Amino acid sequence: MTIERGLQLPTDISTPESITNSFTNKDILSLEQFSPESLEHLFEITFFMKDIGENARPSDILSGNLATLLFYEPSSRTRGSFDAAVKQLGGQTVVVENPQQFSSVSKGETFDDTIRTFESYCDTIVLRHPEAGKAQEAADVAKHVPIINAGDGVGEHPTQALLDLFTIQERTGKLDNLIGVFAGDIKNGRTIHSLLRGLSLFPGNEAYLLSPEELRLPHEEILKFKNKGLSITEISLMNEIPKNANYWYWTRVQKERFQNHEDYDRLNNKFVVTKENFDRLAGRETILMHPLPRVGEIETEIDEDSRAVYLRSQVRNGMYVRMALLSLVLGKIK
Ligand code: NCD
């Protein structure tokens, strides 16, 4: 069994600055930086952004601002919603996709030089990179603009967790004393890593982790979460899912983190949500979430169920949360 890449979560990176009173000019690298109060503030502004988005209200909150979206890995929703968020608020974007092929990176330019170049043009860099810890590295290099982590390898995906937390709060009315089921690639899935960090900020949360043995969270990570007060139970069968869960958070097996494709084929889609098992194992109020893309782990027959939020509020909230975050980080809203 060889899954060399993606085995380790980063342990040797510096700790990002916590967000207490102000978001202005802060790098957004990890859910570790947030407190319940800073999340509450962000979500208040997210409701305001939702009104702008839903009612097509013209806004110039980010007028004059320029954001570089620097994406070393493929993306649909994260890149699209950051781009839309900036434009909804009257700002502009420089989009650099696949710089390994289409920028001076292909000529051998260093990561540091690329970051320093784009920080000369814009007010923030939104970075996605296949290596864990790279967003922190960019933040160490950039002297003048905040870095927003849009996913760093198997590390974290903080803005996805922010939209997930907002969605959970919107549907359940709270962020504490919740029972959640996480399924799929717990080891390599950065959205789960960030969301568990977010949930551990609130008391009484329980997480059931459902995955094949090889895709479990490393033991030391589980201990860290438990020490923060998050209750974690590892399960290996769908029948072990508690009936009263508030949400199910399904994820795909992260194919790009595998070196051996036979391992991927063997571990992929061990747990598929069907109408039959969702009706049998979930509650009437349980919401079904997925960061997307899904590649077969949720059957399309469930999409019309009102409990399935992944292609509805969850995805839309991504733009609203990013509108709020950008306005705060760029100091346009305090
Ligand atoms: C996730 C990611 O990139 O980590 N996608 C996303 O941003 N919504 C999840 C995934 O790719 O599986």
Short mmCIF file of C-alpha atoms and ligand atoms in Angstrom, two decimals:
data_model
loop_
_atom_site.label_atom_id
_atom_site.label_comp_id
_atom_site.label_asym_id
_atom_site.label_seq_id
_atom_site.Cartn_x
_atom_site.Cartn_y
_atom_site.Cartn_z
CA MET A 1 0.00 0.00 0.00
CA THR A 2 1.68 3.24 -1.08
CA ILE A 3 0.11 6.62 -0.68
CA GLU A 4 3.38 8.50 -0.29
CA ARG A 5 2.09 11.90 -1.17
CA GLY A 6 -0.38 13.40 1.20
CA LEU A 7 0.54 11.19 4.13
CA GLN A 8 1.63 13.99 6.40
CA LEU A 9 -0.14 17.10 7.48
CA PRO A 10 2.31 19.98 7.80
CA THR A 11 3.81 20.26 11.25
CA ASP A 12 6.76 22.59 10.71
CA ILE A 13 5.06 25.76 9.53
CA SER A 14 4.81 28.90 11.63
CA THR A 15 1.51 29.67 13.33
CA PRO A 16 -0.58 32.30 11.55
CA GLU A 17 -1.72 35.41 13.41
CA SER A 18 -5.04 35.07 15.21
CA ILE A 19 -7.96 37.24 14.23
CA THR A 20 -9.24 38.99 17.31
CA ASN A 21 -10.48 42.54 16.87
CA SER A 22 -9.71 43.21 13.26
CA PHE A 23 -9.46 41.29 10.00
CA THR A 24 -7.72 44.17 8.20
CA ASN A 25 -4.60 43.02 6.34
CA LYS A 26 -4.60 39.62 8.06
CA ASP A 27 -3.50 36.60 6.06
CA ILE A 28 -6.24 33.96 6.07
CA LEU A 29 -4.37 30.67 6.25
CA SER A 30 -6.06 28.38 8.75
CA LEU A 31 -9.22 27.99 10.81
CA GLU A 32 -6.85 28.04 13.81
CA GLN A 33 -6.82 31.82 13.51
CA PHE A 34 -10.51 32.27 14.21
CA SER A 35 -12.46 32.63 17.44
CA PRO A 36 -16.23 32.25 17.95
CA GLU A 37 -16.47 36.07 18.05
CA SER A 38 -14.57 36.61 14.80
CA LEU A 39 -16.78 34.02 13.08
CA GLU A 40 -19.88 35.71 14.43
CA HIS A 41 -18.69 39.04 13.02
CA LEU A 42 -17.86 37.49 9.64
CA PHE A 43 -21.26 35.80 9.43
CA GLU A 44 -23.14 39.01 10.29
CA ILE A 45 -21.47 40.62 7.29
CA THR A 46 -22.14 37.51 5.20
CA PHE A 47 -25.90 38.05 5.72
CA PHE A 48 -25.46 41.59 4.44
CA MET A 49 -23.58 40.25 1.39
CA LYS A 50 -26.32 37.71 0.79
CA ASP A 51 -28.78 40.56 0.45
CA ILE A 52 -26.51 42.26 -2.12
CA GLY A 53 -26.12 39.00 -4.06
CA GLU A 54 -29.73 37.81 -3.96
CA ASN A 55 -31.23 41.18 -4.86
CA ALA A 56 -28.59 42.20 -7.41
CA ARG A 57 -27.90 45.40 -5.45
CA PRO A 58 -25.10 47.41 -7.02
CA SER A 59 -22.15 47.77 -4.66
CA ASP A 60 -18.82 49.55 -4.81
CA ILE A 61 -17.42 48.25 -1.53
CA LEU A 62 -14.32 46.88 -3.29
CA SER A 63 -14.15 49.56 -5.94
CA GLY A 64 -10.49 50.32 -6.67
CA ASN A 65 -9.37 46.95 -5.29
CA LEU A 66 -7.60 44.34 -7.34
CA ALA A 67 -7.25 40.69 -6.28
CA THR A 68 -4.90 38.18 -7.89
CA LEU A 69 -6.30 34.65 -8.03
CA LEU A 70 -3.18 32.50 -8.34
CA PHE A 71 -4.24 28.88 -8.84
CA TYR A 72 -1.58 26.17 -9.17
CA GLU A 73 -4.31 23.49 -8.91
CA PRO A 74 -7.63 23.14 -10.76
CA SER A 75 -10.73 24.74 -9.25
CA SER A 76 -14.31 25.56 -10.26
CA ARG A 77 -16.15 26.89 -7.22
CA THR A 78 -13.32 28.43 -5.21
CA ARG A 79 -11.85 30.35 -8.11
CA GLY A 80 -15.25 31.17 -9.63
CA SER A 81 -16.75 32.38 -6.37
CA PHE A 82 -13.72 34.50 -5.43
CA ASP A 83 -13.83 36.07 -8.88
CA ALA A 84 -17.59 36.65 -8.61
CA ALA A 85 -17.25 37.96 -5.03
CA VAL A 86 -14.73 40.63 -6.03
CA LYS A 87 -16.80 41.67 -9.05
CA GLN A 88 -20.12 41.73 -7.15
CA LEU A 89 -18.52 44.39 -4.96
CA GLY A 90 -17.10 46.46 -7.79
CA GLY A 91 -13.50 45.25 -7.61
CA GLN A 92 -11.36 43.60 -10.27
CA THR A 93 -9.32 40.41 -10.57
CA VAL A 94 -6.15 39.16 -12.24
CA VAL A 95 -6.69 35.45 -12.75
CA VAL A 96 -3.59 33.26 -13.15
CA GLU A 97 -4.50 29.64 -13.70
CA ASN A 98 -1.94 26.89 -13.97
CA PRO A 99 1.10 29.19 -13.64
CA GLN A 100 3.35 26.09 -13.95
CA GLN A 101 2.43 26.09 -17.65
CA PHE A 102 1.31 29.62 -18.50
CA SER A 103 3.57 31.93 -16.50
CA SER A 104 7.30 32.46 -15.96
CA VAL A 105 7.12 29.56 -13.50
CA SER A 106 7.56 27.40 -16.63
CA LYS A 107 10.88 29.20 -17.24
CA GLY A 108 12.07 28.36 -13.74
CA GLU A 109 10.89 31.40 -11.79
CA THR A 110 10.89 30.75 -8.05
CA PHE A 111 7.72 30.74 -5.96
CA ASP A 112 9.00 33.72 -3.98
CA ASP A 113 9.57 35.81 -7.09
CA THR A 114 6.11 34.95 -8.42
CA ILE A 115 4.49 36.04 -5.14
CA ARG A 116 6.54 39.25 -5.02
CA THR A 117 5.59 40.05 -8.61
CA PHE A 118 1.85 39.71 -8.10
CA GLU A 119 1.88 41.55 -4.81
CA SER A 120 3.20 44.55 -6.72
CA TYR A 121 0.02 44.70 -8.79
CA CYS A 122 -2.78 43.97 -6.37
CA ASP A 123 -4.25 44.27 -2.88
CA THR A 124 -4.51 40.58 -2.03
CA ILE A 125 -3.39 37.23 -3.43
CA VAL A 126 -5.76 34.28 -3.27
CA LEU A 127 -3.52 31.23 -3.58
CA ARG A 128 -4.24 27.59 -4.31
CA HIS A 129 -1.25 25.26 -4.33
CA PRO A 130 -0.72 21.46 -4.29
CA GLU A 131 1.75 21.64 -1.36
CA ALA A 132 0.66 21.93 2.26
CA GLY A 133 2.23 24.94 3.98
CA LYS A 134 2.65 26.93 0.76
CA ALA A 135 0.09 29.59 1.74
CA GLN A 136 2.06 30.28 4.92
CA GLU A 137 5.23 30.43 2.83
CA ALA A 138 3.59 32.98 0.52
CA ALA A 139 2.49 34.99 3.55
CA ASP A 140 6.08 35.02 4.81
CA VAL A 141 7.27 36.32 1.41
CA ALA A 142 4.53 38.91 0.72
CA LYS A 143 5.36 42.13 2.53
CA HIS A 144 2.48 44.34 1.45
CA VAL A 145 -0.63 42.30 0.78
CA PRO A 146 -2.61 39.65 2.69
CA ILE A 147 -2.58 36.07 1.39
CA ILE A 148 -5.80 34.07 1.38
CA ASN A 149 -5.36 30.31 1.37
CA ALA A 150 -7.68 28.79 -1.25
CA GLY A 151 -6.44 25.26 -0.49
CA ASP A 152 -2.86 24.15 0.19
CA GLY A 153 -2.44 20.49 -0.72
CA VAL A 154 -3.60 18.21 2.07
CA GLY A 155 -3.33 21.07 4.55
CA GLU A 156 -6.31 23.37 4.87
CA HIS A 157 -9.05 25.08 2.91
CA PRO A 158 -10.19 27.79 5.32
CA THR A 159 -12.66 29.64 3.11
CA GLN A 160 -14.47 26.37 2.34
CA ALA A 161 -14.80 25.73 6.08
CA LEU A 162 -16.13 29.26 6.60
CA LEU A 163 -18.89 28.69 4.06
CA ASP A 164 -19.58 25.25 5.52
CA LEU A 165 -19.91 26.68 9.04
CA PHE A 166 -22.14 29.48 7.76
CA THR A 167 -24.35 26.90 5.99
CA ILE A 168 -24.57 24.70 9.10
CA GLN A 169 -25.49 27.71 11.24
CA GLU A 170 -28.04 28.91 8.72
CA ARG A 171 -29.80 25.54 8.70
CA THR A 172 -29.47 24.46 12.35
CA GLY A 173 -29.34 27.86 14.09
CA LYS A 174 -26.14 27.05 15.98
CA LEU A 175 -22.53 25.92 15.82
CA ASP A 176 -22.33 24.12 19.16
CA ASN A 177 -23.67 20.78 20.39
CA LEU A 178 -23.97 19.41 16.86
CA ILE A 179 -23.55 15.86 15.64
CA GLY A 180 -21.82 15.58 12.27
CA VAL A 181 -20.85 12.65 10.07
CA PHE A 182 -17.75 13.08 7.88
CA ALA A 183 -17.17 10.55 5.14
CA GLY A 184 -14.66 9.85 2.39
CA ASP A 185 -11.02 10.87 2.41
CA ILE A 186 -10.52 12.16 5.93
CA LYS A 187 -6.75 11.91 5.71
CA ASN A 188 -6.21 13.94 2.54
CA GLY A 189 -9.35 16.08 2.49
CA ARG A 190 -8.30 19.64 3.38
CA THR A 191 -11.91 20.85 3.65
CA ILE A 192 -12.50 18.38 6.49
CA HIS A 193 -9.24 19.42 8.21
CA SER A 194 -10.38 23.04 8.27
CA LEU A 195 -13.98 22.29 9.21
CA LEU A 196 -12.94 20.12 12.18
CA ARG A 197 -10.75 23.00 13.38
CA GLY A 198 -13.73 25.35 13.10
CA LEU A 199 -16.08 23.00 14.96
CA SER A 200 -13.56 22.54 17.76
CA LEU A 201 -13.95 26.25 18.61
CA PHE A 202 -17.46 25.56 19.92
CA PRO A 203 -18.50 23.36 22.85
CA GLY A 204 -20.29 20.04 22.62
CA ASN A 205 -19.59 19.16 18.98
CA GLU A 206 -19.36 15.50 17.98
CA ALA A 207 -17.77 14.24 14.76
CA TYR A 208 -18.22 10.69 13.43
CA LEU A 209 -15.48 9.92 10.90
CA LEU A 210 -16.41 7.27 8.33
CA SER A 211 -13.64 6.11 6.01
CA PRO A 212 -11.62 3.09 4.95
CA GLU A 213 -8.80 2.34 7.40
CA GLU A 214 -6.13 3.81 5.05
CA LEU A 215 -7.93 7.14 4.71
CA ARG A 216 -8.30 7.90 8.39
CA LEU A 217 -6.99 11.02 10.05
CA PRO A 218 -3.54 10.45 11.62
CA HIS A 219 -3.82 9.51 15.28
CA GLU A 220 -1.93 12.59 16.50
CA GLU A 221 -4.39 14.86 14.64
CA ILE A 222 -7.31 13.08 16.30
CA LEU A 223 -5.69 13.62 19.68
CA LYS A 224 -5.20 17.33 18.95
CA PHE A 225 -8.90 17.73 18.16
CA LYS A 226 -9.93 15.74 21.21
CA ASN A 227 -7.73 17.94 23.40
CA LYS A 228 -9.62 20.94 22.06
CA GLY A 229 -12.87 19.40 23.23
CA LEU A 230 -14.17 17.97 19.95
CA SER A 231 -15.60 14.49 20.41
CA ILE A 232 -14.37 12.17 17.64
CA THR A 233 -15.62 8.66 16.91
CA GLU A 234 -14.16 6.66 14.03
CA ILE A 235 -16.59 4.31 12.30
CA SER A 236 -16.20 1.94 9.38
CA LEU A 237 -19.76 1.08 8.36
CA MET A 238 -22.66 3.26 7.25
CA ASN A 239 -24.89 1.39 9.70
CA GLU A 240 -22.86 2.90 12.55
CA ILE A 241 -24.00 6.43 11.63
CA PRO A 242 -26.04 7.92 14.48
CA LYS A 243 -29.66 8.48 13.53
CA ASN A 244 -29.88 11.96 15.02
CA ALA A 245 -26.99 13.62 13.10
CA ASN A 246 -27.45 17.30 12.28
CA TYR A 247 -25.42 17.07 9.10
CA TRP A 248 -23.59 14.62 6.86
CA TYR A 249 -20.45 15.98 5.21
CA TRP A 250 -19.52 13.74 2.29
CA THR A 251 -16.26 14.10 0.32
CA ARG A 252 -14.56 12.48 -2.65
CA VAL A 253 -11.40 10.38 -2.35
CA GLN A 254 -8.61 12.80 -3.35
CA LYS A 255 -7.29 11.05 -6.46
CA GLU A 256 -4.52 13.58 -7.06
CA ARG A 257 -2.89 12.72 -3.69
CA PHE A 258 -2.31 9.08 -4.69
CA GLN A 259 0.79 7.78 -6.43
CA ASN A 260 -0.64 4.36 -7.00
CA HIS A 261 -3.90 4.42 -8.95
CA GLU A 262 -4.79 0.87 -7.97
CA ASP A 263 -5.00 2.07 -4.37
CA TYR A 264 -7.30 4.88 -5.48
CA ASP A 265 -9.55 2.46 -7.37
CA ARG A 266 -9.67 0.14 -4.39
CA LEU A 267 -10.55 2.87 -1.88
CA ASN A 268 -12.80 5.04 -4.03
CA ASN A 269 -16.53 5.18 -3.42
CA LYS A 270 -16.67 2.77 -0.52
CA PHE A 271 -19.49 4.85 0.93
CA VAL A 272 -22.11 6.07 -1.50
CA VAL A 273 -25.16 8.04 -0.35
CA THR A 274 -28.30 6.71 -2.01
CA LYS A 275 -31.91 7.75 -1.52
CA GLU A 276 -32.51 4.46 0.25
CA ASN A 277 -29.68 4.73 2.79
CA PHE A 278 -30.17 8.47 3.36
CA ASP A 279 -33.85 7.95 4.15
CA ARG A 280 -33.00 5.02 6.39
CA LEU A 281 -30.00 6.46 8.27
CA ALA A 282 -30.46 10.24 8.33
CA GLY A 283 -33.06 12.24 10.25
CA ARG A 284 -35.81 14.45 8.82
CA GLU A 285 -33.72 17.55 9.56
CA THR A 286 -30.28 16.12 8.71
CA ILE A 287 -28.63 18.19 5.98
CA LEU A 288 -26.43 16.58 3.35
CA MET A 289 -23.32 18.61 2.50
CA HIS A 290 -20.45 18.15 0.05
CA PRO A 291 -17.66 20.63 -0.83
CA LEU A 292 -17.83 19.39 -4.44
CA PRO A 293 -16.79 18.12 -6.92
CA ARG A 294 -18.59 14.84 -6.32
CA VAL A 295 -17.50 11.90 -8.40
CA GLY A 296 -20.13 9.30 -7.66
CA GLU A 297 -20.24 9.34 -3.84
CA ILE A 298 -23.70 10.95 -3.75
CA GLU A 299 -26.31 9.62 -6.15
CA THR A 300 -27.98 12.35 -8.21
CA GLU A 301 -31.43 11.03 -7.20
CA ILE A 302 -30.98 12.83 -3.84
CA ASP A 303 -30.31 16.24 -5.38
CA GLU A 304 -33.97 17.28 -5.23
CA ASP A 305 -34.34 16.32 -1.55
CA SER A 306 -34.64 19.58 0.42
CA ARG A 307 -32.04 18.26 2.90
CA ALA A 308 -29.39 18.18 0.14
CA VAL A 309 -27.70 21.60 0.28
CA TYR A 310 -24.52 21.00 -1.76
CA LEU A 311 -25.68 22.37 -5.09
CA ARG A 312 -27.89 24.99 -3.48
CA SER A 313 -27.23 27.12 -0.39
CA GLN A 314 -23.83 25.59 0.35
CA VAL A 315 -22.40 26.58 -3.00
CA ARG A 316 -24.08 30.02 -3.06
CA ASN A 317 -22.90 30.77 0.47
CA GLY A 318 -19.35 30.36 -0.83
CA MET A 319 -19.65 33.61 -2.74
CA TYR A 320 -21.32 35.50 0.12
CA VAL A 321 -18.75 34.41 2.72
CA ARG A 322 -15.91 35.36 0.36
CA MET A 323 -17.52 38.77 -0.29
CA ALA A 324 -17.61 39.35 3.46
CA LEU A 325 -14.08 38.07 4.04
CA LEU A 326 -12.55 40.18 1.26
CA SER A 327 -14.32 43.32 2.50
CA LEU A 328 -12.96 42.76 5.99
CA VAL A 329 -9.44 41.77 5.01
CA LEU A 330 -9.14 44.70 2.62
CA GLY A 331 -10.34 47.04 5.38
CA LYS A 332 -13.46 48.19 3.54
CA ILE A 333 -15.74 47.02 6.34
CA LYS A 334 -14.57 46.98 9.95
C1 NCD B 1 -12.39 20.96 -2.52
C2 NCD B 1 -10.90 21.19 -2.57
O1 NCD B 1 -10.38 21.75 -3.55
O2 NCD B 1 -10.27 20.85 -1.60
N1 NCD B 1 -13.07 21.61 -3.55
C3 NCD B 1 -13.51 22.88 -3.30
O3 NCD B 1 -12.74 23.80 -3.22
N2 NCD B 1 -14.81 23.05 -3.07
C4 NCD B 1 -12.78 19.55 -2.40
C5 NCD B 1 -12.25 18.57 -3.41
O4 NCD B 1 -11.58 18.93 -4.36
O5 NCD B 1 -12.56 17.40 -3.22
#
